[in-house]
Amino acid sequence: MLLTVVLLVLCVVMAFTGIPLILKLVPPNPVFGLRTERTMARADAWYQLHRFGGWALVAVAAGTVIALSVWSGTLLRPAWLQLLVFIVLFG
């Protein structure tokens, strides 16, 4: 049960990580993000790529929350199986 709560909290953190990317609040920088020649040369490419990545983070977090919530009492009862779902969906 404790692992389920921890994984759900991690899903929320991952979803909140995607929000600044969706809102284009993270400018091109040398520290955070996918830094390629194209994304570093063109700001519009940077924002487009990271906006997609932000939506992907939110979608995967939501899917993981649904999977863990629905199945935590049945199929995914063992803690190792819950952890496996989290790793597979975010991996």
PDB file of C-alpha atoms in Angstrom:
ATOM      1  CA  MET A   1       0.000   0.000   0.000  1.00  0.00           C
ATOM      2  CA  LEU A   2       2.824   2.398   0.845  1.00  0.00           C
ATOM      3  CA  LEU A   3       4.497   1.731  -2.492  1.00  0.00           C
ATOM      4  CA  THR A   4       1.248   2.543  -4.287  1.00  0.00           C
ATOM      5  CA  VAL A   5       1.040   5.908  -2.539  1.00  0.00           C
ATOM      6  CA  VAL A   6       4.690   6.679  -3.291  1.00  0.00           C
ATOM      7  CA  LEU A   7       4.229   5.806  -6.975  1.00  0.00           C
ATOM      8  CA  LEU A   8       1.071   7.929  -7.183  1.00  0.00           C
ATOM      9  CA  VAL A   9       2.931  10.889  -5.661  1.00  0.00           C
ATOM     10  CA  LEU A  10       5.757  10.379  -8.175  1.00  0.00           C
ATOM     11  CA  CYS A  11       3.182  10.423 -10.984  1.00  0.00           C
ATOM     12  CA  VAL A  12       1.850  13.752  -9.742  1.00  0.00           C
ATOM     13  CA  VAL A  13       5.397  15.140  -9.586  1.00  0.00           C
ATOM     14  CA  MET A  14       6.068  13.959 -13.145  1.00  0.00           C
ATOM     15  CA  ALA A  15       2.832  15.554 -14.372  1.00  0.00           C
ATOM     16  CA  PHE A  16       3.724  18.853 -12.696  1.00  0.00           C
ATOM     17  CA  THR A  17       7.146  18.660 -14.342  1.00  0.00           C
ATOM     18  CA  GLY A  18       5.449  18.660 -17.734  1.00  0.00           C
ATOM     19  CA  ILE A  19       3.327  21.767 -17.100  1.00  0.00           C
ATOM     20  CA  PRO A  20       6.121  24.381 -17.508  1.00  0.00           C
ATOM     21  CA  LEU A  21       7.108  22.646 -20.738  1.00  0.00           C
ATOM     22  CA  ILE A  22       3.547  22.768 -22.076  1.00  0.00           C
ATOM     23  CA  LEU A  23       3.238  26.453 -21.185  1.00  0.00           C
ATOM     24  CA  LYS A  24       6.594  27.227 -22.886  1.00  0.00           C
ATOM     25  CA  LEU A  25       8.064  28.594 -19.655  1.00  0.00           C
ATOM     26  CA  VAL A  26      11.428  26.843 -20.073  1.00  0.00           C
ATOM     27  CA  PRO A  27      13.623  28.784 -22.507  1.00  0.00           C
ATOM     28  CA  PRO A  28      16.496  27.205 -24.440  1.00  0.00           C
ATOM     29  CA  ASN A  29      19.299  26.655 -21.972  1.00  0.00           C
ATOM     30  CA  PRO A  30      22.458  24.535 -21.581  1.00  0.00           C
ATOM     31  CA  VAL A  31      21.239  22.718 -18.450  1.00  0.00           C
ATOM     32  CA  PHE A  32      17.705  21.367 -18.872  1.00  0.00           C
ATOM     33  CA  GLY A  33      16.007  19.783 -21.836  1.00  0.00           C
ATOM     34  CA  LEU A  34      16.846  18.013 -25.055  1.00  0.00           C
ATOM     35  CA  ARG A  35      19.797  19.941 -26.417  1.00  0.00           C
ATOM     36  CA  THR A  36      20.501  19.218 -30.060  1.00  0.00           C
ATOM     37  CA  GLU A  37      21.970  21.444 -32.750  1.00  0.00           C
ATOM     38  CA  ARG A  38      18.501  22.103 -34.138  1.00  0.00           C
ATOM     39  CA  THR A  39      16.791  22.888 -30.814  1.00  0.00           C
ATOM     40  CA  MET A  40      19.633  25.093 -29.633  1.00  0.00           C
ATOM     41  CA  ALA A  41      19.767  26.993 -32.948  1.00  0.00           C
ATOM     42  CA  ARG A  42      16.030  27.656 -33.269  1.00  0.00           C
ATOM     43  CA  ALA A  43      13.851  28.678 -30.345  1.00  0.00           C
ATOM     44  CA  ASP A  44      10.662  27.592 -32.111  1.00  0.00           C
ATOM     45  CA  ALA A  45      12.059  24.048 -32.499  1.00  0.00           C
ATOM     46  CA  TRP A  46      12.991  24.046 -28.789  1.00  0.00           C
ATOM     47  CA  TYR A  47       9.504  25.049 -27.670  1.00  0.00           C
ATOM     48  CA  GLN A  48       7.742  22.700 -30.093  1.00  0.00           C
ATOM     49  CA  LEU A  49       9.776  19.680 -28.986  1.00  0.00           C
ATOM     50  CA  HIS A  50       9.496  20.409 -25.280  1.00  0.00           C
ATOM     51  CA  ARG A  51       5.776  21.183 -25.502  1.00  0.00           C
ATOM     52  CA  PHE A  52       5.246  17.720 -27.002  1.00  0.00           C
ATOM     53  CA  GLY A  53       7.426  16.223 -24.260  1.00  0.00           C
ATOM     54  CA  GLY A  54       5.418  18.022 -21.577  1.00  0.00           C
ATOM     55  CA  TRP A  55       2.161  16.602 -22.916  1.00  0.00           C
ATOM     56  CA  ALA A  56       3.771  13.159 -23.076  1.00  0.00           C
ATOM     57  CA  LEU A  57       4.792  13.409 -19.401  1.00  0.00           C
ATOM     58  CA  VAL A  58       1.276  14.394 -18.362  1.00  0.00           C
ATOM     59  CA  ALA A  59      -0.312  11.636 -20.458  1.00  0.00           C
ATOM     60  CA  VAL A  60       1.988   8.907 -19.151  1.00  0.00           C
ATOM     61  CA  ALA A  61       1.510  10.119 -15.566  1.00  0.00           C
ATOM     62  CA  ALA A  62      -2.270  10.031 -15.989  1.00  0.00           C
ATOM     63  CA  GLY A  63      -2.146   6.562 -17.527  1.00  0.00           C
ATOM     64  CA  THR A  64       0.048   5.291 -14.725  1.00  0.00           C
ATOM     65  CA  VAL A  65      -2.249   6.770 -12.069  1.00  0.00           C
ATOM     66  CA  ILE A  66      -5.242   5.092 -13.692  1.00  0.00           C
ATOM     67  CA  ALA A  67      -3.448   1.748 -13.973  1.00  0.00           C
ATOM     68  CA  LEU A  68      -2.224   1.827 -10.370  1.00  0.00           C
ATOM     69  CA  SER A  69      -5.563   3.033  -8.990  1.00  0.00           C
ATOM     70  CA  VAL A  70      -7.727   0.557 -10.849  1.00  0.00           C
ATOM     71  CA  TRP A  71      -5.523  -2.477 -10.482  1.00  0.00           C
ATOM     72  CA  SER A  72      -3.807  -1.915  -7.133  1.00  0.00           C
ATOM     73  CA  GLY A  73      -6.465  -3.971  -5.379  1.00  0.00           C
ATOM     74  CA  THR A  74      -6.610  -6.770  -7.948  1.00  0.00           C
ATOM     75  CA  LEU A  75      -4.121  -7.652 -10.674  1.00  0.00           C
ATOM     76  CA  LEU A  76      -1.311  -5.360  -9.548  1.00  0.00           C
ATOM     77  CA  ARG A  77      -1.526  -6.259  -5.870  1.00  0.00           C
ATOM     78  CA  PRO A  78       2.128  -7.313  -5.545  1.00  0.00           C
ATOM     79  CA  ALA A  79       4.397  -4.310  -4.973  1.00  0.00           C
ATOM     80  CA  TRP A  80       6.929  -5.487  -7.547  1.00  0.00           C
ATOM     81  CA  LEU A  81       4.232  -5.511 -10.244  1.00  0.00           C
ATOM     82  CA  GLN A  82       3.179  -1.946  -9.402  1.00  0.00           C
ATOM     83  CA  LEU A  83       6.805  -0.848  -9.592  1.00  0.00           C
ATOM     84  CA  LEU A  84       7.164  -2.648 -12.927  1.00  0.00           C
ATOM     85  CA  VAL A  85       4.159  -0.771 -14.372  1.00  0.00           C
ATOM     86  CA  PHE A  86       5.655   2.545 -13.243  1.00  0.00           C
ATOM     87  CA  ILE A  87       9.067   1.749 -14.748  1.00  0.00           C
ATOM     88  CA  VAL A  88       7.642   0.445 -18.032  1.00  0.00           C
ATOM     89  CA  LEU A  89       5.333   3.428 -18.570  1.00  0.00           C
ATOM     90  CA  PHE A  90       7.940   6.044 -17.653  1.00  0.00           C
ATOM     91  CA  GLY A  91      10.910   4.123 -19.118  1.00  0.00           C
TER      92      GLY A  91
END
